[in-house]
Coordinates of C-alpha atoms and ligand atoms in Angstrom, one line a residue:
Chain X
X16 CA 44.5 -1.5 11.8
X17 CA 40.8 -1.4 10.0
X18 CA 38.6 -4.1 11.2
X19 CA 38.2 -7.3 8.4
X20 CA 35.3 -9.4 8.6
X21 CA 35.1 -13.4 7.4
X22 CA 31.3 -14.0 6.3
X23 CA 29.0 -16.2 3.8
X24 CA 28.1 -14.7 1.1
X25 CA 24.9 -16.4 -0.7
X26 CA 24.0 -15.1 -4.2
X27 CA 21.8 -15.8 -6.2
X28 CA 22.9 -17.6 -9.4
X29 CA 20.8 -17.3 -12.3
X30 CA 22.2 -18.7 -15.9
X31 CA 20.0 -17.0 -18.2
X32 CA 16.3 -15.2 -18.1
X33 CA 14.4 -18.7 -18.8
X34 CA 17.0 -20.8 -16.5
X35 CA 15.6 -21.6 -12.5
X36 CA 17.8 -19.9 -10.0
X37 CA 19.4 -21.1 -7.0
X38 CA 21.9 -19.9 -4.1
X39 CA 25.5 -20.4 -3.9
X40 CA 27.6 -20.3 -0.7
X41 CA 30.7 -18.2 -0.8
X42 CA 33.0 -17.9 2.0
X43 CA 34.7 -14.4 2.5
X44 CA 37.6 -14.1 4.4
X45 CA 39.7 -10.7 5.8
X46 CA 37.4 -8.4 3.7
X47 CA 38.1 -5.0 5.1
X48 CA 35.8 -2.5 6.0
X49 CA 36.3 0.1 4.0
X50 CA 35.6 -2.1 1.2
X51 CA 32.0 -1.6 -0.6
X52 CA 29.7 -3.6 -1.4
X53 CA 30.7 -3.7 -5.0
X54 CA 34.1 -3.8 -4.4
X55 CA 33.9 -7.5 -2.2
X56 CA 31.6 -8.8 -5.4
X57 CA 34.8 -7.9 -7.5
X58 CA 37.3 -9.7 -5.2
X59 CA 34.5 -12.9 -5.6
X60 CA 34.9 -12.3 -8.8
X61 CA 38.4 -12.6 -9.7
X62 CA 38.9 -15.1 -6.9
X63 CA 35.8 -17.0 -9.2
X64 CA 38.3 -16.6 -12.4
X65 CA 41.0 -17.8 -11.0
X66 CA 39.2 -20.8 -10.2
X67 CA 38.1 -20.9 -14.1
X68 CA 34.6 -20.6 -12.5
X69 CA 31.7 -18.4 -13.9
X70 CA 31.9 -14.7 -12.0
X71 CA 28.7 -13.3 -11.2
X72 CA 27.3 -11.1 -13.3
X73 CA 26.2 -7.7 -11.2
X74 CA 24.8 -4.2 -12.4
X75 CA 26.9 -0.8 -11.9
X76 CA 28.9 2.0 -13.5
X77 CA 29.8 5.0 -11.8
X78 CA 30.4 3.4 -8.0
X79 CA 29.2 7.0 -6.9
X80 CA 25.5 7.1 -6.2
X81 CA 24.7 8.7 -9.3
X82 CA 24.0 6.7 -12.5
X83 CA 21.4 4.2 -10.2
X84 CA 22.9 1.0 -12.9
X85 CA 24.1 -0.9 -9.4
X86 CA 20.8 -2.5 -7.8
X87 CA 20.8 -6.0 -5.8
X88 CA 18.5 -6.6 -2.6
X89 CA 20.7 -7.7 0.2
X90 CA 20.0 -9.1 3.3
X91 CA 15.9 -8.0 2.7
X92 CA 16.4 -4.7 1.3
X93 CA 17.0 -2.9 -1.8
X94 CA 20.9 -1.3 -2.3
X95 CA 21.3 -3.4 1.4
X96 CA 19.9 -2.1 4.8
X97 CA 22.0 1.0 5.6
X98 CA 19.1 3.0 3.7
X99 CA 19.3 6.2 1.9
X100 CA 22.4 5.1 -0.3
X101 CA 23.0 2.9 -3.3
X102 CA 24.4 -0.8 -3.5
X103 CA 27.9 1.1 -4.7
X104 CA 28.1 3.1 -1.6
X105 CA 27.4 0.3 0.8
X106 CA 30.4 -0.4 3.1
X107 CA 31.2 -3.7 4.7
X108 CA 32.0 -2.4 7.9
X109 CA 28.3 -2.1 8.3
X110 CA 28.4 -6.2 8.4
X111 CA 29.0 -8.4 11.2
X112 CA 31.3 -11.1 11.0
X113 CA 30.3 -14.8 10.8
X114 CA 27.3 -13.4 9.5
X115 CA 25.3 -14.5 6.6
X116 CA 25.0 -12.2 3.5
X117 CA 22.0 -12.8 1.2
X118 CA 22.5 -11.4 -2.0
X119 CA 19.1 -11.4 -4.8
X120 CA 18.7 -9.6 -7.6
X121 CA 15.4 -7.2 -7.9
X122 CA 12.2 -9.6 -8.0
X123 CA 9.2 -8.1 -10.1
X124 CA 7.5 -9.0 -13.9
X125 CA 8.5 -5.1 -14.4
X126 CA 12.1 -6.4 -14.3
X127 CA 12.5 -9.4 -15.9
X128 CA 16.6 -11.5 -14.4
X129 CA 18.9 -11.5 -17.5
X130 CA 21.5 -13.1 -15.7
X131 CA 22.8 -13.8 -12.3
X132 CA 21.8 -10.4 -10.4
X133 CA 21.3 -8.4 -12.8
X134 CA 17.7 -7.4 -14.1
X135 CA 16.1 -5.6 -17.5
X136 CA 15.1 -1.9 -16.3
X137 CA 14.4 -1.0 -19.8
X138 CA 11.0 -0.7 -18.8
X139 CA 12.3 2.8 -17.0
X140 CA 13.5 4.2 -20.4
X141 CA 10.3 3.3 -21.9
X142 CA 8.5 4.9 -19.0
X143 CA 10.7 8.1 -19.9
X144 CA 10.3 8.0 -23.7
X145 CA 6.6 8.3 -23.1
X146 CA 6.9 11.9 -21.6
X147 CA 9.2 12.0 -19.3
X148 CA 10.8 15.4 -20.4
X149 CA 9.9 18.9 -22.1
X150 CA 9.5 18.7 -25.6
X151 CA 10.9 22.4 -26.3
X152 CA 14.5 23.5 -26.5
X153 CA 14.8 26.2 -23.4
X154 CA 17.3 27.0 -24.0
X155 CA 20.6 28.6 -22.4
X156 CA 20.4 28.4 -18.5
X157 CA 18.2 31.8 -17.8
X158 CA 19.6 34.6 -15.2
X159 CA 18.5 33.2 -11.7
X160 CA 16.1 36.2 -11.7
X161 CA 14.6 36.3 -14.8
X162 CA 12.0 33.4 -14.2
X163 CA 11.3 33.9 -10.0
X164 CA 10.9 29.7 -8.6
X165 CA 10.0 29.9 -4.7
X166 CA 12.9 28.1 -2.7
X167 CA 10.4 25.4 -1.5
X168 CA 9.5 24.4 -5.0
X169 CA 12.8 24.7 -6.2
X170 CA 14.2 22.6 -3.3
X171 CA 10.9 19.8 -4.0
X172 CA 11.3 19.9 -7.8
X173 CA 15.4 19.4 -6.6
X174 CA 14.4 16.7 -4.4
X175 CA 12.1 14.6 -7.0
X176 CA 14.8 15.1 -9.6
X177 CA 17.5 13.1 -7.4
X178 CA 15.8 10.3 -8.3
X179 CA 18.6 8.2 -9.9
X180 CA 16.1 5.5 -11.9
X181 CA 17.2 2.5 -10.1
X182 CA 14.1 0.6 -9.7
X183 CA 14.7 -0.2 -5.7
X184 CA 10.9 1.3 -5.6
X185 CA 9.4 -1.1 -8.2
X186 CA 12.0 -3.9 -6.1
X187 CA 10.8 -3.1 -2.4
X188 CA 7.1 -2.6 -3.4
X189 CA 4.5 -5.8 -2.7
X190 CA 2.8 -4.5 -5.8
X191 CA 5.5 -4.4 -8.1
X192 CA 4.2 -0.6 -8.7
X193 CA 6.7 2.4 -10.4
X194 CA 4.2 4.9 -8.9
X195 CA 7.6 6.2 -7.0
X196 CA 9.6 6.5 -10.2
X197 CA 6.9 7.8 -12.0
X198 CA 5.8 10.3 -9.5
X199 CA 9.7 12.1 -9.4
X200 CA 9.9 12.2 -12.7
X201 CA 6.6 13.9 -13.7
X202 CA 6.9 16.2 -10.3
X203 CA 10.5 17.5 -11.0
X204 CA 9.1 18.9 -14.1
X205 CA 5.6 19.4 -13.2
X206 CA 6.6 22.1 -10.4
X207 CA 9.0 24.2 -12.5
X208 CA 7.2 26.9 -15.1
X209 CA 8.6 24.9 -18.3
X210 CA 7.7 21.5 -17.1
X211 CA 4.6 23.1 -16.0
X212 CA 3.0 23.1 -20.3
X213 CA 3.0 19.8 -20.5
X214 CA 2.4 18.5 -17.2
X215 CA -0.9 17.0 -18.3
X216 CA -0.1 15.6 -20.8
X217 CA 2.8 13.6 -19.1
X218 CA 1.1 12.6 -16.5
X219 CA -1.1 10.4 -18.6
X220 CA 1.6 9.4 -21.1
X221 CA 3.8 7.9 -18.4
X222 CA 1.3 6.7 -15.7
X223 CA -0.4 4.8 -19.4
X224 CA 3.0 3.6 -20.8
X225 CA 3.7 2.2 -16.4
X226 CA 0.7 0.5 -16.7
X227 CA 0.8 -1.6 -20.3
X228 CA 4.3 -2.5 -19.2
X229 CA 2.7 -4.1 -16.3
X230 CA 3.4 -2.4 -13.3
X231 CA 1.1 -2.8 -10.2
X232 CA -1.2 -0.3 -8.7
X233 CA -0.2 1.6 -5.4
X234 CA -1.3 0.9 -2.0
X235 CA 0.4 3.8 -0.5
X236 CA 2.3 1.3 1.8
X237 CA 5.8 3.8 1.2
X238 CA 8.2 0.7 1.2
X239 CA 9.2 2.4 -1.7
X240 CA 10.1 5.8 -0.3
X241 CA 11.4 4.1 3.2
X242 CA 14.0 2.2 0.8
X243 CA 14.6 4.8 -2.0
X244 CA 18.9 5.7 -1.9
X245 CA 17.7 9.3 -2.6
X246 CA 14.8 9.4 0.0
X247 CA 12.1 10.5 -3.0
X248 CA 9.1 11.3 -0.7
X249 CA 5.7 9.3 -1.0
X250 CA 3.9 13.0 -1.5
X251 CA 5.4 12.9 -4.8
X252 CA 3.0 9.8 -5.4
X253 CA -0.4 12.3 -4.1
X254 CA 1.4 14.9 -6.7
X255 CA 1.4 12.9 -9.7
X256 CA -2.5 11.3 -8.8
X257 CA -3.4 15.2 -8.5
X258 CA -2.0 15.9 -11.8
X259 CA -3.7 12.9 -13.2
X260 CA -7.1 13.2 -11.8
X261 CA -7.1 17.0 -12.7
X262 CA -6.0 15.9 -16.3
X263 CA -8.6 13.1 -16.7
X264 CA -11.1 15.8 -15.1
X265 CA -10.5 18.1 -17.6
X266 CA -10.8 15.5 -20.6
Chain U
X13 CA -13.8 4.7 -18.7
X14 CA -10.6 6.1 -16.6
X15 CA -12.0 4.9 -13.3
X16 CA -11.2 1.6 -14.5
X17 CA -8.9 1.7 -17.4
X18 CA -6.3 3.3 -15.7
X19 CA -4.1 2.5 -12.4
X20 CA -4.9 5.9 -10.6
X21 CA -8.2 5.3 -11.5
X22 CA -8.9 2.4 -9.9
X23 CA -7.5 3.6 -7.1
X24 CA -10.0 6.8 -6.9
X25 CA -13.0 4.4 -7.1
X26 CA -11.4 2.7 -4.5
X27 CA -10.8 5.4 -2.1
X28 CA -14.2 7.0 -2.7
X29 CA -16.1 4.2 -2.2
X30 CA -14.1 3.8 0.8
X31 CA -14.6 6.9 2.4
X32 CA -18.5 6.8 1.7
X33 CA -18.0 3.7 4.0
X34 CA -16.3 5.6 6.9
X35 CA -19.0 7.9 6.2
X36 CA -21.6 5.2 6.7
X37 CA -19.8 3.5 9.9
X38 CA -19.6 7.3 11.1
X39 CA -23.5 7.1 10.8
X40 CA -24.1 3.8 12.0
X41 CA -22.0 4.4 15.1
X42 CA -23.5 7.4 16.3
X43 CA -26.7 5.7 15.9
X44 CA -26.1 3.2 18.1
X45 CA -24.7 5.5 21.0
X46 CA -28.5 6.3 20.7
X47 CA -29.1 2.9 22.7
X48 CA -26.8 4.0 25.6
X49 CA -29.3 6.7 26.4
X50 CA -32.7 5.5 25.4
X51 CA -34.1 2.4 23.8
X52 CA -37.4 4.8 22.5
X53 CA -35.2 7.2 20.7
X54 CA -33.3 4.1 19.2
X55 CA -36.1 2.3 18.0
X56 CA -37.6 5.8 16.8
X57 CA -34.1 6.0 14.4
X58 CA -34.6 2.3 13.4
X59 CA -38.0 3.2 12.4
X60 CA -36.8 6.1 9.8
X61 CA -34.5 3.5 8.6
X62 CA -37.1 0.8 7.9
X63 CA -38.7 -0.3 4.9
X64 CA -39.3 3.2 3.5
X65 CA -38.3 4.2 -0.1
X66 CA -35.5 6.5 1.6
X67 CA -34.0 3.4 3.6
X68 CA -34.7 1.4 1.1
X69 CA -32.4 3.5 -1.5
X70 CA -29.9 4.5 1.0
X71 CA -29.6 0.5 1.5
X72 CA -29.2 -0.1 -2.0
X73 CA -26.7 2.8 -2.3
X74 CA -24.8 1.2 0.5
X75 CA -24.9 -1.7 -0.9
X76 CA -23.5 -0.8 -4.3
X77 CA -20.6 1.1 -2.5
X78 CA -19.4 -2.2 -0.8
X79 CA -19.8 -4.2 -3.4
X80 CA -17.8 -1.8 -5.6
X81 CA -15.1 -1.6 -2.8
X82 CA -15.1 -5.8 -2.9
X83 CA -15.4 -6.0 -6.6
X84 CA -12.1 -3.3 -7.1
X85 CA -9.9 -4.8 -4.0
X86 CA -9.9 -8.2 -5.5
X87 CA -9.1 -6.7 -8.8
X88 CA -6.3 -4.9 -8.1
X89 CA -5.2 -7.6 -5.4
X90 CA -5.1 -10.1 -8.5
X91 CA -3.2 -7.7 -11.1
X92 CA -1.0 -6.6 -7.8
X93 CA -0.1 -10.3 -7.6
X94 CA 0.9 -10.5 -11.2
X95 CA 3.1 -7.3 -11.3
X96 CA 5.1 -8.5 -8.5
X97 CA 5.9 -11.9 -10.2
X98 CA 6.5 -15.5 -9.2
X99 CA 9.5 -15.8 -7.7
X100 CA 9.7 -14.4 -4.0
X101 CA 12.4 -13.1 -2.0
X102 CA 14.1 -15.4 0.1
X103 CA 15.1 -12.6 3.0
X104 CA 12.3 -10.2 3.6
X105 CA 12.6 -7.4 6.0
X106 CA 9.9 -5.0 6.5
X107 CA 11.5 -1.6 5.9
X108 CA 10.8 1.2 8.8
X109 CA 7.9 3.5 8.7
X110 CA 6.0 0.9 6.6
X111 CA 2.1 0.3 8.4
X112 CA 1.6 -3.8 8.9
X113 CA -1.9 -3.0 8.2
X114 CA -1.0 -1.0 4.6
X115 CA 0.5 -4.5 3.4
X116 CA -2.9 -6.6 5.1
X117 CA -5.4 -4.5 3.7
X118 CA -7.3 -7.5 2.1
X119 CA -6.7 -10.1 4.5
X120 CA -8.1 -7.3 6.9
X121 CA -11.3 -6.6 4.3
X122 CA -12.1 -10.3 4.2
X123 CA -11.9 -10.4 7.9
X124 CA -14.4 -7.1 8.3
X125 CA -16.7 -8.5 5.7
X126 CA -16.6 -11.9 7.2
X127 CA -18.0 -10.6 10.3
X128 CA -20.4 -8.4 8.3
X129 CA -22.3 -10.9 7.3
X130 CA -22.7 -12.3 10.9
X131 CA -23.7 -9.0 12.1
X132 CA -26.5 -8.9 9.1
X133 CA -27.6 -12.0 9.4
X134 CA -28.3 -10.6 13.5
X135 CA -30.1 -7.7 12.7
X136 CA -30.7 -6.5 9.2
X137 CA -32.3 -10.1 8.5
X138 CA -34.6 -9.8 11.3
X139 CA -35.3 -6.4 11.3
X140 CA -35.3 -4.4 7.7
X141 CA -35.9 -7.7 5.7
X142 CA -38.4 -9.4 7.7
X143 CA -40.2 -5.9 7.1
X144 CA -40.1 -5.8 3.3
X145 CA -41.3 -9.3 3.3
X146 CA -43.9 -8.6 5.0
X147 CA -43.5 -10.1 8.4
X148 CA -44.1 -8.4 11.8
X149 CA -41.7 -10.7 13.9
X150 CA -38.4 -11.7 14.2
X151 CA -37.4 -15.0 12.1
X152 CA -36.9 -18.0 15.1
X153 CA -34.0 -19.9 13.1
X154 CA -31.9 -16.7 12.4
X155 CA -32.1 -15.8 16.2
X156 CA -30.9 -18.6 17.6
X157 CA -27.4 -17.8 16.5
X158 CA -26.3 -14.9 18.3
X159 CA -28.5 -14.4 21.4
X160 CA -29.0 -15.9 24.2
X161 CA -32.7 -16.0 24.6
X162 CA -35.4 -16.8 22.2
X163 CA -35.9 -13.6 20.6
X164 CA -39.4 -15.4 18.3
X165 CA -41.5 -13.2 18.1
X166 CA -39.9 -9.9 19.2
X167 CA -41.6 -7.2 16.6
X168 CA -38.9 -6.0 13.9
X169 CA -39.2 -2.7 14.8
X170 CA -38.1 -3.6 18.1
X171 CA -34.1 -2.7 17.8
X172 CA -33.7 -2.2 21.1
X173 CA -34.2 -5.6 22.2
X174 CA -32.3 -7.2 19.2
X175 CA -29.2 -5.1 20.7
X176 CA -29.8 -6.8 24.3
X177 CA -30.2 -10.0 23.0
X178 CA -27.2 -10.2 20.5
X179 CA -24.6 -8.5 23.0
X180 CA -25.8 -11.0 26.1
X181 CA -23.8 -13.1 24.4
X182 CA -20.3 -13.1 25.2
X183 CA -18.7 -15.1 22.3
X184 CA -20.8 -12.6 20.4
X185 CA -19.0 -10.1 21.9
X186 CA -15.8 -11.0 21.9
X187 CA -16.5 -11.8 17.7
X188 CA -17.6 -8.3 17.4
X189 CA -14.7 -6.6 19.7
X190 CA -12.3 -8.5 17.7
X191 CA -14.2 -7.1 14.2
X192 CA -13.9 -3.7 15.5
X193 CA -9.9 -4.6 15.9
X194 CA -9.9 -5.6 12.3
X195 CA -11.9 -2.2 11.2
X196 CA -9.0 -0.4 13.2
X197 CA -6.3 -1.7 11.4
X198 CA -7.9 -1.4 7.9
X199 CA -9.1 2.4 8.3
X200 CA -5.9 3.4 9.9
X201 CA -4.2 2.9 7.0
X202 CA -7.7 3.0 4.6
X203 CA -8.5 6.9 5.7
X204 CA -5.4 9.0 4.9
X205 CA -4.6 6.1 1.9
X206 CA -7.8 7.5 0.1
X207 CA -6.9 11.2 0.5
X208 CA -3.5 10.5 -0.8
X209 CA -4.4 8.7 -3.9
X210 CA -7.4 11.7 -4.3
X211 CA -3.8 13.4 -4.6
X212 CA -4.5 15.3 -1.0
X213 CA -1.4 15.2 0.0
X214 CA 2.1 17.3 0.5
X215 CA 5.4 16.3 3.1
X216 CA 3.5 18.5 5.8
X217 CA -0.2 16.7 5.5
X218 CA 1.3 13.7 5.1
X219 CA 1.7 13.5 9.3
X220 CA -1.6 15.5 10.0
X221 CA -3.7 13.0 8.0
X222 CA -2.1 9.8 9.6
X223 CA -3.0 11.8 12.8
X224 CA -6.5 12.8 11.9
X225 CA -7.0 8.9 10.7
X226 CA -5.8 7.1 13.8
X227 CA -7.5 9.7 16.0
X228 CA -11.1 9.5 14.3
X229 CA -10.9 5.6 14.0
X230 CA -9.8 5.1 17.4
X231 CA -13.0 7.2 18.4
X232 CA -15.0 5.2 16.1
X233 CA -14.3 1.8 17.3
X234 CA -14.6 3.1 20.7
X235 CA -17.7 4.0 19.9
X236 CA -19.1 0.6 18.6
X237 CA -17.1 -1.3 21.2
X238 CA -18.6 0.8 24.1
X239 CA -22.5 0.1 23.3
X240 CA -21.3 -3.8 22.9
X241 CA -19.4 -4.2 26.0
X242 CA -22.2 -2.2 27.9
X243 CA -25.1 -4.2 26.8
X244 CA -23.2 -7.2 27.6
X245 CA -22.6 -5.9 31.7
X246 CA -26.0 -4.2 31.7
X247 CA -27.1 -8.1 30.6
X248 CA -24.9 -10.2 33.7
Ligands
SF4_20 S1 12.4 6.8 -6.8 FE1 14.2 6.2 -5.6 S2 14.1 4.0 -5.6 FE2 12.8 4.6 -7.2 S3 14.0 4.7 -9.1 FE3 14.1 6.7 -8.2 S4 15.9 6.7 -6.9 FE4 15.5 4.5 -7.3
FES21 S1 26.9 2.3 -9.6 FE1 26.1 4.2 -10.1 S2 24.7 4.5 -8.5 FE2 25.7 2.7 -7.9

């Protein structure tokens, strides 16, 4: 027989973006361990209905680890503390019982509450419209050997590119800073030969557009990378100043 | 201007400015192991760095860089402060691999410049000041502070005997030991901090540079820790 757990569960209730939140105490009882994370909010949830009280509202889609809609900062960390996976992927078997479970929504002026735990990210789409791609068609996938890519920059332009677009980064950091974000997105083009054109340009397109949406300026402290569900390395950060001071240089 | 229109910007004045002041401390401290050896050969290097035009600019330049350094930390401190928002987590944990000093930089800045201006009032006052105003001795009423004995007086160009004086003192001591604490923590984190926002950086320098920076600061603060703690015994 799997292990259950009984806990507390204290969310963070929120009605609307102008409202002042507040925590509410839920007690969870027999929740099994190979439920996730997600999956015990649900049971709250329809336990909450049948009650004719208000569920909470939560962020997700895919429940894989993929889409990065599914955010919340539990127990002092963003997508909880198991680290390197996403809120969807979190088991409760990783949870003691009689324990309490703090659940908050991502805090920062980049990401404005909308309700309950869940927060506006558009800011992340903006970031993107401003450059975050190539701007000409490439076409049909090439022939592996028609355009030669090193392993090790194919494996780091791989690695930046995992970057799901969560916003744990902008959530963990004491700065409120996207540099994290940012720095995958302009480096998983910047190291490949078509991302390569345009890599200028991009760079000061996004790191401009971060900035009037009022993200904060790094400090290199990597709470972002330590807490990132895909592990994005900090030297993507020194990749994308590089390609911004060599861009402003050249102005 | 980009060096202070833009985020990454900022941060470039920030990290130059700071690594002109390792530079300077780098200076500073191997002037003083001077005084170990020979209190001639120190006051000789305290004479190059009087009130000539070349002291006098490289004072000035000095000057500029801290105050730039200041000017940008509270800056980007205060628009820091705004990005992250009002409302605070309730349940903060401090995720692993993440420097205490990287998230105290300021705190740790205020405390270093605090101290600072102490350590100017003991020695630049009465030595590089007194001699652009003019005067051949020490000011009485600054002295009184930090050393022990009357130090009226004592000729400006006399270094060597400021350095006795100050570190006979052992809450003086003990004020600058616990400075050179605070300059630890905030270079530690301050040296390889600048290199990666000058975008010198990759997965394998990343570990080299945090090497390199703990191993030179150490070394540095050793060094300004060892001429205060041995004028202090060579004064029981
Ligand atoms: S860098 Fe990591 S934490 Fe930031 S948005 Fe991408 S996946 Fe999420
Ligand atoms: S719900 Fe898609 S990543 Fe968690």
């Amino acid at each position: 027989m799997e292990k259950t757990i009984n806990f507390t569960l204290r969310v963070w209730r929120q009605k609307d973006a102008h409202s002042k939140g507040y925590f509410e105490d839920h007690k969870m009882e027999g929740i099994t361990g190979d439920t996730s994370f997600l999956e015990m909010l649900d049971i709250l949830n329809e336990r909450l209905v049948r009650e004719h009280k208000e569920p909470i509202v939560f962020d997700h889609d895919c429940r894989e680890g993929i889409c990065g809609m599914c955010s919340l900062y539990v127990n002092g960390h963003p997508h909880g503390p198991e680290g390197g996976c996403t809120t969807c992927q979190l088991f409760m078997r990783k949870f003691e019982n009689g324990s309490v479970i703090t659940v908050e929504p991502w805090r920062s002026a980049g990401f404005p509450v909308i309700k309950d735990l869940m927060v506006d990210r558009t800011a992340y789409d903006k970031i993107m419209q401003a450059g975050g791609y190539v701007s000409v068609n490439t076409g049909a996938a090439q022939d592996a050997n028609a355009i030669l890519i090193p392993k090790k920059v194919a494996d780091e332009a791989m690695d930046a590119a995992s970057c799901i677009g969560c916003g744990a980064c902008v959530a963990a950091c004491k700065n409120g800073s996207a540099m994290l974000f940012v720095s995958a997105k302009v480096s998983q083009l910047a190291l490949l030969p078509q991302g390569k054109v345009e890599a200028a340009r991009r760079a000061k397109a996004m790191v401009a557009k971060m900035e009037e949406l009022g993200f904060g300026n790094c400090t290199n402290t990597g709470a972002c990378a330590a807490e990132c569900p895909k592990c994005v390395s900090l030297s993507n950060i020194a990749r994308l100043n590089r390609e911004f001071i060599k861009a402003k240089l050249k102005d | 201007m980009w060096l202070s229109s833009s985020t990454v910007g900022r941060k470039v004045v920030m990290s130059i400015s700071g690594l002109f002041l390792i530079l300077f401390l780098t200076f500073h401290m191997s002037m003083n192991l001077v005084a170990l050896f020979s209190a001639e050969g120190y006051n000789a290097v305290c004479g190059f760095l009087g009130a000539n035009w070349y002291a006098l600019v490289g004072t000035l330049v000095l000057a500029f860089g801290m105050f730039v350094h200041i000017i940008y930390a509270f800056w980007l401190t205060i628009q820091n402060r705004r990005a992250r928002g009002n409302v605070r987590y309730a349940v903060v944990d401090k995720p692993k691999g993440v420097e205490w000093a990287s998230q105290n930089m300021l705190v740790l800045g205020i405390i270093v410049i605090g101290v600072a201006c102490f350590h100017l009032y003991h020695f630049w006052y009465n030595m590089q000041l007194q001699e652009i105003l003019g005067k051949e001795t020490a000011d009485v009423a600054a002295c009184v502070l930090g050393s022990a004995n009357d130090l009226s007086g004592v000729s400006v160009h006399d270094g060597y005997s400021f350095i006795v004086a100050t570190f006979s003192n052992p809450v003086v001591v003990v004020l600058y030991l616990i400075w050179f604490v605070a300059i630890w923590f905030h270079l530690t984190h301050g040296f390889w901090s600048a290199l990666h926002t000058l975008g010198w950086n990759n997965d394998i320098w990343f570990n080299r540079w945090k090497t390199i920076a703990n191993i030179y600061t150490t070394l540095l603060c050793l060094g300004f820790a060892v001429v205060a703690v041995a004028f202090y015994i060579k004064s029981l």
